[in-house]
Tab-separated table of C-alpha atoms and ligand atoms in Angstrom:
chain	number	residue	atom	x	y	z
A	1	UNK	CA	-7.388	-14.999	14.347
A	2	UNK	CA	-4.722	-16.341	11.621
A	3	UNK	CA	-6.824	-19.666	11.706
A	4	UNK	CA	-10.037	-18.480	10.841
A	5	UNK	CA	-12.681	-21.694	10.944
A	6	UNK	CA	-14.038	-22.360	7.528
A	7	UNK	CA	-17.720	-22.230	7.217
A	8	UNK	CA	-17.866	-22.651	3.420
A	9	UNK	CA	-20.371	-25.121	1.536
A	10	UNK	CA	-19.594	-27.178	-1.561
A	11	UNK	CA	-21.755	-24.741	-4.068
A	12	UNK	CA	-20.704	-21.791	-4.510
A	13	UNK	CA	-22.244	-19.172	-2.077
A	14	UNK	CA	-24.605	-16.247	-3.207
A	15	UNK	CA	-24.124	-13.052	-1.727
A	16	UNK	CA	-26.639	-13.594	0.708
A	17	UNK	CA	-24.983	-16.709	1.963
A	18	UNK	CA	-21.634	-14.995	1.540
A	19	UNK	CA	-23.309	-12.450	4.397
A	20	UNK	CA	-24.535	-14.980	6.210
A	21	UNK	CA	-21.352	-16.398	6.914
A	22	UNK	CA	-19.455	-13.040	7.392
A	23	UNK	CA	-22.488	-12.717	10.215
A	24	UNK	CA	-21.813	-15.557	11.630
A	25	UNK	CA	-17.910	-15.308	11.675
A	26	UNK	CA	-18.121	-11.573	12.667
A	27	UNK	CA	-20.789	-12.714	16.087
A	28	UNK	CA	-18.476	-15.839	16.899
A	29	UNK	CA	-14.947	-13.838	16.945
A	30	UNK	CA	-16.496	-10.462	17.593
A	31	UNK	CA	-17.975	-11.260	21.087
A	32	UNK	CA	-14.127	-12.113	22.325
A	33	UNK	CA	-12.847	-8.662	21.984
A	34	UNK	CA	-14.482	-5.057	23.223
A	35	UNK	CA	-12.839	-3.302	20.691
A	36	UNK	CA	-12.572	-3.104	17.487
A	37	UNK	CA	-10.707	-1.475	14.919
A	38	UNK	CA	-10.850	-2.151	11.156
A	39	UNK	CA	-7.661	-0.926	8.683
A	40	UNK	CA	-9.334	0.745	5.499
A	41	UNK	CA	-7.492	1.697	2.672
A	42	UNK	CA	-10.316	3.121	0.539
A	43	UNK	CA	-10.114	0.415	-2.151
A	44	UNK	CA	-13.273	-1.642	-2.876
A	45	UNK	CA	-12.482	-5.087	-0.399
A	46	UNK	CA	-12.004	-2.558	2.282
A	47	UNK	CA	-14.729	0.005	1.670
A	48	UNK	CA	-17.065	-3.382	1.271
A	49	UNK	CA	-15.158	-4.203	4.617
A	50	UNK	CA	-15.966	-1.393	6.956
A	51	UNK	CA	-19.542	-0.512	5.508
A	52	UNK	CA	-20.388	-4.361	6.164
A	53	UNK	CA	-19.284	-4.220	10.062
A	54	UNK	CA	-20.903	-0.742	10.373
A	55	UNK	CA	-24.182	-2.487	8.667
A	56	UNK	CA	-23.713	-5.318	10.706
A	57	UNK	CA	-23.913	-3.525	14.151
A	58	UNK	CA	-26.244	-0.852	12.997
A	59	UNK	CA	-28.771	-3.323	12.153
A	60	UNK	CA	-28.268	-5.080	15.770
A	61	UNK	CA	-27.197	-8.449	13.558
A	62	UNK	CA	-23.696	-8.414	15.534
A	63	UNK	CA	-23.304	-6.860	18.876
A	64	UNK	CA	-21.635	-3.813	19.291
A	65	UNK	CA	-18.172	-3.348	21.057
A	66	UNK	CA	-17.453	-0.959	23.098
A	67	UNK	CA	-15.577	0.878	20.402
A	68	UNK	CA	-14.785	0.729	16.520
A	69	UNK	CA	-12.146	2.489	15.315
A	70	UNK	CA	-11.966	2.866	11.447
A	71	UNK	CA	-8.201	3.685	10.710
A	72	UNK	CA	-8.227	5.021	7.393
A	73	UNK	CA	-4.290	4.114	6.232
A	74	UNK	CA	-3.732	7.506	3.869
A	75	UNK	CA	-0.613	7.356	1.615
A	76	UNK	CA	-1.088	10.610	0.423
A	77	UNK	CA	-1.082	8.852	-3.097
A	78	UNK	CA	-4.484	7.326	-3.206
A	79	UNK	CA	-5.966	7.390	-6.115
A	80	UNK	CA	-8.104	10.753	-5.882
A	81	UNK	CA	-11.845	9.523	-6.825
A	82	UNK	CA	-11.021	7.212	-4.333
A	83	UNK	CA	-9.671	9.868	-1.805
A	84	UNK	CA	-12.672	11.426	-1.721
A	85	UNK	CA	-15.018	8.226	-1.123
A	86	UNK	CA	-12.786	7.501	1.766
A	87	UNK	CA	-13.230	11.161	3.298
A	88	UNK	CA	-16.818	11.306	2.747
A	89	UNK	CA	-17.056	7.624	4.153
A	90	UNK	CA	-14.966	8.475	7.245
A	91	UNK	CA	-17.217	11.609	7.928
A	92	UNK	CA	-20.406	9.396	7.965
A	93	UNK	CA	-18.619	6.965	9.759
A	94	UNK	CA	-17.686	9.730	12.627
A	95	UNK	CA	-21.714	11.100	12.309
A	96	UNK	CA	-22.730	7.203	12.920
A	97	UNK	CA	-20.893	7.612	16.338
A	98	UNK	CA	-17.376	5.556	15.311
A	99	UNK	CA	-14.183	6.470	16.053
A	100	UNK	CA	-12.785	7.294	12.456
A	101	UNK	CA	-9.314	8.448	12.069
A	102	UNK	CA	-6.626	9.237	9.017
A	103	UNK	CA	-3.448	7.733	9.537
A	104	UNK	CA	-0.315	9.252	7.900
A	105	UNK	CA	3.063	8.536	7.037
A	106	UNK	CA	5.845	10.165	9.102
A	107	UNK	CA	7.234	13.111	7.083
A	108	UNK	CA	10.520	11.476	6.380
A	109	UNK	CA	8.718	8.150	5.580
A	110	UNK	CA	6.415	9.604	2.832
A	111	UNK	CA	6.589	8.948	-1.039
A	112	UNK	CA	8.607	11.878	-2.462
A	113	UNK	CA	10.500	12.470	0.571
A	114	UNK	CA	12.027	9.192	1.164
A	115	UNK	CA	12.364	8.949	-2.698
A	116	UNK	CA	13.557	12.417	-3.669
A	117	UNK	CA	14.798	14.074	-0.349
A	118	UNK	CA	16.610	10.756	1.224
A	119	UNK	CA	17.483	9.644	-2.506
A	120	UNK	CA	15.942	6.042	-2.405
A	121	UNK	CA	15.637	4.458	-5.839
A	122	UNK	CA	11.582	3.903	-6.703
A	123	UNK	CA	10.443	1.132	-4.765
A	124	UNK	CA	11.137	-2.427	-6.960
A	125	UNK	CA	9.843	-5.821	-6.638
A	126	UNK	CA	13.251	-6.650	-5.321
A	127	UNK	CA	13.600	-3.866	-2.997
A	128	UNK	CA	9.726	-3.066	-2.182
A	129	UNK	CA	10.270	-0.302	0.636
A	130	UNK	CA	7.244	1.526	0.376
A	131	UNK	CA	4.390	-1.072	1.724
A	132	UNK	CA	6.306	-0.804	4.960
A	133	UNK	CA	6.534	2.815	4.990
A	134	UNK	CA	3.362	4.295	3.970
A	135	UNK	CA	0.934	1.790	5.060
A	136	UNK	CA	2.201	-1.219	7.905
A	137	UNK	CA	4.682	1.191	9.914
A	138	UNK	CA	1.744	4.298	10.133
A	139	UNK	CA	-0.839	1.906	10.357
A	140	UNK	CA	1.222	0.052	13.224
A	141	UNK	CA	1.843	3.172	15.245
A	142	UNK	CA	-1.344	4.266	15.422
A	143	UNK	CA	-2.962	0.490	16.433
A	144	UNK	CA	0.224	0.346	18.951
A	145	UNK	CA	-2.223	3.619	20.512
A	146	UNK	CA	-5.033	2.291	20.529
A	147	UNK	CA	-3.612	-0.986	21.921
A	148	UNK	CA	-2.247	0.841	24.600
A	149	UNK	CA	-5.422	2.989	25.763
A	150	UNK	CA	-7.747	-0.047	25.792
A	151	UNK	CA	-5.969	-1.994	28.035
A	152	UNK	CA	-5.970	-4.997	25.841
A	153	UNK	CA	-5.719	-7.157	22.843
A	154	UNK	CA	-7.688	-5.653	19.561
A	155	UNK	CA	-9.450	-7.380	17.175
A	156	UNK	CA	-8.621	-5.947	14.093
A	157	UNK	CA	-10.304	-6.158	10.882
A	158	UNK	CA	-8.978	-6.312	7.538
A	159	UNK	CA	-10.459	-6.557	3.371
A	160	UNK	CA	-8.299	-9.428	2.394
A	161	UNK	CA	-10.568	-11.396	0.269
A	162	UNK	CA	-9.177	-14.274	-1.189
A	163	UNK	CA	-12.576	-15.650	-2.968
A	164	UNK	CA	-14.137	-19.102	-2.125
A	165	UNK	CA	-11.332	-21.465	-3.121
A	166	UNK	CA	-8.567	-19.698	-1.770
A	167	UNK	CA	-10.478	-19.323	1.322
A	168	UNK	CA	-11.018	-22.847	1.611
A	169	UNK	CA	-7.192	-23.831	1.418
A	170	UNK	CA	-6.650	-20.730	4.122
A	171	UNK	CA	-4.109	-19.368	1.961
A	172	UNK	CA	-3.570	-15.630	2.944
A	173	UNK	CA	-1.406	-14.306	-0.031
A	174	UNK	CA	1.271	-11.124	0.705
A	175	UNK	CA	1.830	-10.403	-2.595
A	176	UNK	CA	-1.001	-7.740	-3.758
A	177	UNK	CA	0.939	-6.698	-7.072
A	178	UNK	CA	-1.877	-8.266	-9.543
A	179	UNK	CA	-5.494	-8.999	-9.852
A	180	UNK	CA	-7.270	-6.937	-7.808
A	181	UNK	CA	-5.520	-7.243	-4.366
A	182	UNK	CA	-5.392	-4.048	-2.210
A	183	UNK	CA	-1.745	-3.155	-1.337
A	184	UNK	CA	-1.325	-3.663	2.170
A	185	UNK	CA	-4.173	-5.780	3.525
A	186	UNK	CA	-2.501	-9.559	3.628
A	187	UNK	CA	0.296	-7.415	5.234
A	188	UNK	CA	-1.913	-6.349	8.280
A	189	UNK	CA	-3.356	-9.873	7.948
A	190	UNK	CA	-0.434	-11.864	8.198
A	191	UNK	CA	2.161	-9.671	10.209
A	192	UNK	CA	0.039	-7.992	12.790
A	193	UNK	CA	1.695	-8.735	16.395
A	194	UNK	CA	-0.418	-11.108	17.972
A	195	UNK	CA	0.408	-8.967	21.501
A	196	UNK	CA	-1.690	-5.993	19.968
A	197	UNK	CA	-4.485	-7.484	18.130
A	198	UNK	CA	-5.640	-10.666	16.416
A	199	UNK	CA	-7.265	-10.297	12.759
A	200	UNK	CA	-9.936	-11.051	11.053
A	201	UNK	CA	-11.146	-11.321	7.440
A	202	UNK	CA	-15.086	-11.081	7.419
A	203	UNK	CA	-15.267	-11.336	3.829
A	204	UNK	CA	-12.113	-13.313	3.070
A	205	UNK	CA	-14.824	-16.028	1.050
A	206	UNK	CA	-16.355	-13.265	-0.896
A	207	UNK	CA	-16.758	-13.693	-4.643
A	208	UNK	CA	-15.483	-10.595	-6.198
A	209	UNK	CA	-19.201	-10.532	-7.584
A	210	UNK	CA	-20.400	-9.806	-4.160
A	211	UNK	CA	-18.102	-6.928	-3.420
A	212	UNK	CA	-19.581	-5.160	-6.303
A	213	UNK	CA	-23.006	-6.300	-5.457
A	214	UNK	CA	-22.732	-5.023	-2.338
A	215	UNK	CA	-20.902	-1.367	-3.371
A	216	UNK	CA	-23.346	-0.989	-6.184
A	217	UNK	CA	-26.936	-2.486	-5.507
A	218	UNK	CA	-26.707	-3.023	-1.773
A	219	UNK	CA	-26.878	0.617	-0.788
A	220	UNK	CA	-30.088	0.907	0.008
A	221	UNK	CA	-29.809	-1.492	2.820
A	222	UNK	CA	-26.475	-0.464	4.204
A	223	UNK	CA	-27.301	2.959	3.441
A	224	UNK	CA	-23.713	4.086	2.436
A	225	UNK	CA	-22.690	5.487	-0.641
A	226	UNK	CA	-20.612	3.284	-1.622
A	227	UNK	CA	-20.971	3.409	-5.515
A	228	UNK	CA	-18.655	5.695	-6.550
A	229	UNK	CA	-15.685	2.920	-5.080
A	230	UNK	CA	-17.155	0.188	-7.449
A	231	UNK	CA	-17.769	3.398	-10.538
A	232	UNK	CA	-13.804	3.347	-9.851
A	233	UNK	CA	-13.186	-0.061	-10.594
A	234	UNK	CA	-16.017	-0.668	-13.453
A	235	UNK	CA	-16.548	-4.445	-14.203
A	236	UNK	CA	-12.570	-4.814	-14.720
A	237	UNK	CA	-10.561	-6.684	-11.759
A	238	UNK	CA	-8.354	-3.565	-11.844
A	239	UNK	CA	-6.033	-3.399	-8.735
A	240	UNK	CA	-5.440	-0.073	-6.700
A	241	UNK	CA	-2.925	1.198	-4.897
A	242	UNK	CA	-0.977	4.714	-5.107
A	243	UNK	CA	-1.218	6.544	-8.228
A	244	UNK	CA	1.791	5.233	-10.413
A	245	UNK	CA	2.989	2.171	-8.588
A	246	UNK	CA	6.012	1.479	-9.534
A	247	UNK	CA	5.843	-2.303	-8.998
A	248	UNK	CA	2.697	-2.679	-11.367
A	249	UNK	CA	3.680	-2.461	-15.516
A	250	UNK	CA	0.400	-0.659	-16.077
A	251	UNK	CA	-1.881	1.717	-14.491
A	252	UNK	CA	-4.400	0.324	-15.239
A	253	UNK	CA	-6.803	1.951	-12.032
A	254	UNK	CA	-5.923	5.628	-14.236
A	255	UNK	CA	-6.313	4.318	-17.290
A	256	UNK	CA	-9.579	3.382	-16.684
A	257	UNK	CA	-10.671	6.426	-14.608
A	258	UNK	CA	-9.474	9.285	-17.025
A	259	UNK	CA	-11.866	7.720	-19.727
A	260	UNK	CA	-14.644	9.323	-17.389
A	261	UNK	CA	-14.383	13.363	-18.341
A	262	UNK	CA	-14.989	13.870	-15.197
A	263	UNK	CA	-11.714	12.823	-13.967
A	264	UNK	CA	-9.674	12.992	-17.752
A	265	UNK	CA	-7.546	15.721	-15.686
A	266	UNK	CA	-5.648	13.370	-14.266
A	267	UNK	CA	-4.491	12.141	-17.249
A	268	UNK	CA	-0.840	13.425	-16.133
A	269	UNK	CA	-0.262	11.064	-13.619
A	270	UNK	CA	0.241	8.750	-16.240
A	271	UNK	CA	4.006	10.026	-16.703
A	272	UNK	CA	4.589	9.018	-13.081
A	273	UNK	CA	5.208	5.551	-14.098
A	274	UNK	CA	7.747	6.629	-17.056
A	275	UNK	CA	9.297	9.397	-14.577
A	276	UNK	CA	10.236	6.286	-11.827
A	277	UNK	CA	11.566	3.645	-14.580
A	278	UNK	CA	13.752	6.344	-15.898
A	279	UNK	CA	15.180	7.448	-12.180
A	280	UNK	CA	15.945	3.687	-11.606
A	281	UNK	CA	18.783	3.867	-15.373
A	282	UNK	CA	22.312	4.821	-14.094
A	283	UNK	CA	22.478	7.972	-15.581
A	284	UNK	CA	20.500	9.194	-11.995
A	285	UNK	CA	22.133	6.768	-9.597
A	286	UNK	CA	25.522	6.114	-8.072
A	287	UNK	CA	27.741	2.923	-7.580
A	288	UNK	CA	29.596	1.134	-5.595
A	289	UNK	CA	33.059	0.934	-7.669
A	290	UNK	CA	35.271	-1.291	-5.216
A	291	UNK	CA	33.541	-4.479	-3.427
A	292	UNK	CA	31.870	-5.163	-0.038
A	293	UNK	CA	32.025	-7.266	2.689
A	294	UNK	CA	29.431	-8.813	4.658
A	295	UNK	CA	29.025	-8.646	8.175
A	296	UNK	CA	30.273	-12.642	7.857
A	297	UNK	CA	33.563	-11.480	5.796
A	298	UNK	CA	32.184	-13.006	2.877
A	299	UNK	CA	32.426	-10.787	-0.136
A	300	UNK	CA	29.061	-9.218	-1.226
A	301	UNK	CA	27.154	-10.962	-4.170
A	302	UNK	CA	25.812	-7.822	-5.640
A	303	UNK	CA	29.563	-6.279	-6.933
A	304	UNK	CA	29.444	-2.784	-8.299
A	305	UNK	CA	26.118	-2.003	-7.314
A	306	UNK	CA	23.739	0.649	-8.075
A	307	UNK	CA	22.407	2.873	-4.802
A	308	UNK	CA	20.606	6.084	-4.734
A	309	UNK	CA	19.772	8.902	-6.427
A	310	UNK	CA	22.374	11.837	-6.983
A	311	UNK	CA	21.361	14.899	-6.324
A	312	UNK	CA	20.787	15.757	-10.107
A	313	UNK	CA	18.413	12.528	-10.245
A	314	UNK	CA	16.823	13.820	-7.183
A	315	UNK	CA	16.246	17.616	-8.259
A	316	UNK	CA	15.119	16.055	-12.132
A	317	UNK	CA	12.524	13.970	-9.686
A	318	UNK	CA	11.018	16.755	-8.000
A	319	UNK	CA	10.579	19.135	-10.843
A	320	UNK	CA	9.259	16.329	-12.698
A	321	UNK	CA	6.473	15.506	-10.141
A	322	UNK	CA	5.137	19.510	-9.494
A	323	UNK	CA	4.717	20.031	-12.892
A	324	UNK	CA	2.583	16.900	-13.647
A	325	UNK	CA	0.888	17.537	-9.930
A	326	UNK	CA	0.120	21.406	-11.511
A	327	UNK	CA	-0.394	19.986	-14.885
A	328	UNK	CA	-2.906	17.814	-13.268
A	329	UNK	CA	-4.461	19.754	-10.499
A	330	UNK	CA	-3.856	17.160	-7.576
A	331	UNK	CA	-2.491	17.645	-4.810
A	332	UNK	CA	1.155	14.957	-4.929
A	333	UNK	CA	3.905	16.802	-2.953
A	334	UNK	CA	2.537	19.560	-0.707
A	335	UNK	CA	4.485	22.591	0.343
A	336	UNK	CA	5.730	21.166	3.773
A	337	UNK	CA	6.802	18.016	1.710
A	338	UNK	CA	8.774	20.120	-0.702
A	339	UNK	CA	10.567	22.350	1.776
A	340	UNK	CA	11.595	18.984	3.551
A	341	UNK	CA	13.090	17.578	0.586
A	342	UNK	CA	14.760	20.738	-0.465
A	343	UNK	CA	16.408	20.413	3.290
A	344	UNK	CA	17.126	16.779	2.794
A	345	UNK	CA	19.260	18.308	-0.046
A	346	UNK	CA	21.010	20.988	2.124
A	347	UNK	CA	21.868	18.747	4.612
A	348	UNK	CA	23.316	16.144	2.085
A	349	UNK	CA	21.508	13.335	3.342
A	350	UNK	CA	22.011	9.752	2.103
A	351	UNK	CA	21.040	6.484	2.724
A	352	UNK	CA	23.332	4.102	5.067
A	353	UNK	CA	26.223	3.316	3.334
A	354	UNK	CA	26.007	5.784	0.741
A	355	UNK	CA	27.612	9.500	0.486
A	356	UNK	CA	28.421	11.928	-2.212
A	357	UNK	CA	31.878	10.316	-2.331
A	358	UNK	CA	29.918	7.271	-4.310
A	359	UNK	CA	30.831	7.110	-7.796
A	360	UNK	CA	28.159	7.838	-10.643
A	361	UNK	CA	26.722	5.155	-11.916
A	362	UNK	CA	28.004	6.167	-15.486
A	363	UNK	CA	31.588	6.722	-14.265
A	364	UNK	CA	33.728	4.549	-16.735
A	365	UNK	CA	35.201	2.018	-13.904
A	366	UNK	CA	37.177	-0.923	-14.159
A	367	UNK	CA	34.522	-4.421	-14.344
A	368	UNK	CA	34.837	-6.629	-10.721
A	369	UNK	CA	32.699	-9.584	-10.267
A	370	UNK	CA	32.898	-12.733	-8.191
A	371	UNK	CA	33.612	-15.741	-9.022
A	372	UNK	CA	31.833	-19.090	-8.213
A	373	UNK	CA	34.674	-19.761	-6.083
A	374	UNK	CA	34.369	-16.861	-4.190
A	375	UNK	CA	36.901	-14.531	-5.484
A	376	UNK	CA	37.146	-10.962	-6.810
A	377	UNK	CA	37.971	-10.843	-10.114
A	378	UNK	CA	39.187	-7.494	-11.932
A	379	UNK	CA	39.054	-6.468	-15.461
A	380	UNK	CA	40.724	-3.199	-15.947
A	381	UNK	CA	38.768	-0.749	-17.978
A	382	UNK	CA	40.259	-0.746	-21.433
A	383	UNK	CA	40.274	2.857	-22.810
B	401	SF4	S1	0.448	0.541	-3.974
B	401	SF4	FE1	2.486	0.294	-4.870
B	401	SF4	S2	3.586	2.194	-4.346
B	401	SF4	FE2	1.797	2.038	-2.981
B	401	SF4	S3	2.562	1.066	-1.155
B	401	SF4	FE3	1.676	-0.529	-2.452
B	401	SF4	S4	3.402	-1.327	-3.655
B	401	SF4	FE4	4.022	0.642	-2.804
C-alpha cells in the first residue's frame, strides 16, 4: 500500500482523531488481505503499532483476519529494558491467540560475528551493512514463510510514523539515524516486495504526543502494558536502535536509561561506541597498497583503501566486548556466537577481496592517487 490515501484534516488531529483515522485506514485496507502480519522491533512507534491492531480487533472495531502474525525482528542488541517489554508483549500477544514469533539473524549475519569473526569494519554511514543484516534480510526470510504458507499476498504492517505534515506530503523517509526514527521500519516500508506483501502504516499521521499518550495513559483501554516502552524513552525524542550504534554520535537511549538505578548496570555499554570508532583507525585494519580496477577497466576512485579488521583488531574486539558484556551483566555475544568467531579465526576467513596477504593499514607504503584525468599517480615513500 506505498500510496496510502490521506485522510488528514487542516487542524491538527487529537489522539482520538489520530485513532479514528488509523480505524478507518486499518478497516478500508485491512478487509483486502486475510492475513496479516505486523514487523515489531520493540521500540515505541512499533510497540504503539502492534498493541493498536491487537486493540483494534479485540475490541471488534476492525475485523479480524484469518491470522496475525507479530514478527518480533530481534537483533540480539536491543536495548535490554526494551528486550524485555518485547518478550513480555509477545507472550501476551501468543495468550491473546496471535501468532507471535522472534526472528533472528543468521549466525554468520549477526553483530559480533560478521564484525569480529568475518572482520567487517563497524557499520558507517557510508558503508551501513548492518540494517540489512540484522533486521530486512531475517525479517525477509521469515515473511518469504509466511508468504509462502498462506497462499497469497500479506498485508504487512509497519511503525513508520512520520507525524502529520510529513504524512501529508507522503514522504516515507529511509534514513532512521536521528530524531526518534526506529531503525528499520521505512526499510520494510519502502523495500518490501510487492509479490509478498503490501504495507501499511496505521499510525504514519501520529503526533509523537499520541504515541506516548497511548503507551502511557491509554493502557487501561488497550489493556497492555505498554509503559515501561514510553519509561524508556521519557519525554526526550531519543531514538533506539542496538545498544551502541555506531552510526549515531551519542547514545543517547543509554544515557538516559542508566540514570534510572534500576538499570545504572548497564552503564558499560557506553564503551561500545568508543570500542567501534577506535576499530575503524588503521592501526586495526588493512589496505589495499597497489590500485584496483573496476569491472569497467576504469581505475578505482577509492586508491589505497582501508578493508577489514586484522586478526589483532579482531581478537582486541572480542575481548573488548565480554568484558564490558560481564562488566555489565547482559547478555552481547553468547557462547555459540563466540565459538563461531573463534572458528571464523581458524579458518582465516575474510571478506571478498581481502586476505591476510593485505597490507596493514600502518605499513609505511609509497602514496598513489588518481588524478582528475584518470591516471595513477605515484609518490615513492621518502624514508
Ligand atoms: S540500530 Fe544502528 S547498529 Fe542497529 S541495525 Fe540500525 S543502524 Fe545498524
Amino acid at each position: 500500500m506505498r500510496n496510502q490515501i490521506s485522510l488528514f484534516e487542516s487542524e491538527r488531529h487529537e489522539l482520538k482523531d489520530s485513532i479514528a483515522t488509523s480505524l478507518a485506514s486499518l478497516r478500508e485496507y485491512g478487509q483486502r488481505y486475510r492475513h496479516w502480519c505486523v514487523a515489531y522491533s520493540g521500540g515505541k512507534d512499533s510497540t504503539a503499532t502492534v498493541t493498536f491492531v491487537a486493540w483494534a480487533i479485540q475490541s471488534g472495531q476492525v475485523a479480524p483476519p484469518e491470522s496475525l502474525t507479530v514478527l518480533y525482528a530481534d537483533t540480539r542488541m536491543e536495548l535490554p529494558p526494551l528486550q524485555q517489554s518485547a518478550m513480555a508483549l509477545l507472550n501476551r500477544l501468543s495468550a491473546d491467540g496471535y501468532n507471535a514469533r522472534v526472528v533472528l539473524p543468521e549466525m554468520d549475519s549477526r553483530f559480533y560475528v560478521y564484525m569480529l569473526g568475518y572482520g567487517v569494519p563497524p557499520s558507517s554511514n557510508r558503508f551501513r551493512w548492518c540494517t540489512p543484516k540484522l533486521k530486512v534480510e531475517p525479517m525477509y526470510s521469515a515473511l518469504a514463510g509466511l508468504r509462502e504458507s498462506a497462499g497469497e499476498k500479506l498485508l504487512m504492517l509497519t511503525g513508520v510514523r512520520m507525524g502529520e505534515s510529513a504524512a501529508r506530503d507522503a514522504r516515507i523517509a529511509l534514513s532512521c539515524s536521528k530524531d526518534s526514527g526506529e531503525c528499520g521500519q521505512g526499510w520494510f516500508q519502502v523495500a518490501t516486495d510487492a509479490s509478498m506483501a503490501d504495507t501499511l502504516a496505521p499510525l504514519l499521521h501520529w503526533r509523537l504526543c499520541h504515541v506516548y499518550d497511548w503507551l502511557y495513559f491509554e493502557q487501561e483501554r488497550h489493556g497492555y502494558g505498554t509503559s515501561g516502552v514510553a519509561t524508556v524513552y521519557g519525554d526526550d525524542d531519543v531514538r533506539t536502535g542496538c545498544v551502541g550504534c555506531p552510526l549515531t554520535s551519542r547514545d543517547t537511549s543509554i544515557e538516559r536509561i542508566i540514570r534510572n538505578p534500576d538499570w545504572a548496570h548497564l552503564t558499560p555499554l557506553l564503551e561500545l561506541k568508543p570500542l567501534y570508532r577506535e576499530l575503524k583507525k588503521p592501526a586495526w585494519r588493512k589496505r589495499k597498497l597497489q590500485p584496483e580496477q573496476r569491472q569497467d577497466g576504469q581505475w578505482s576512485t577509492n586508491v589505497q583503501r582501508m578493508g577489514p579488521l586484522t586478526m589483532e583488531g579482531r581478537a582486541m574486539g572480542l575481548e573488548t566486548v565480554l568484558d564490558i558484556q560481564d562488566w555489565a551483566g547482559v547478555d552481547l555475544i553468547n557462547p555459540e556466537e563466540e565459538a563461531r568467531i573463534r572458528e571464523m579465526w581458524a579458518l582465516d576467513m575474510w571478506p571478498r577481496k581481502w586476505s591476510a596477504e593485505d597490507a596493514d593499514a600502518t605499513e609505511p607504503h609509497d602514496a598513489i592517487s588518481l588524478s582528475a584525468d584518470g591516471r595513477i599517480v605515484r609518490q615513492a615513500l621518502m624514508v
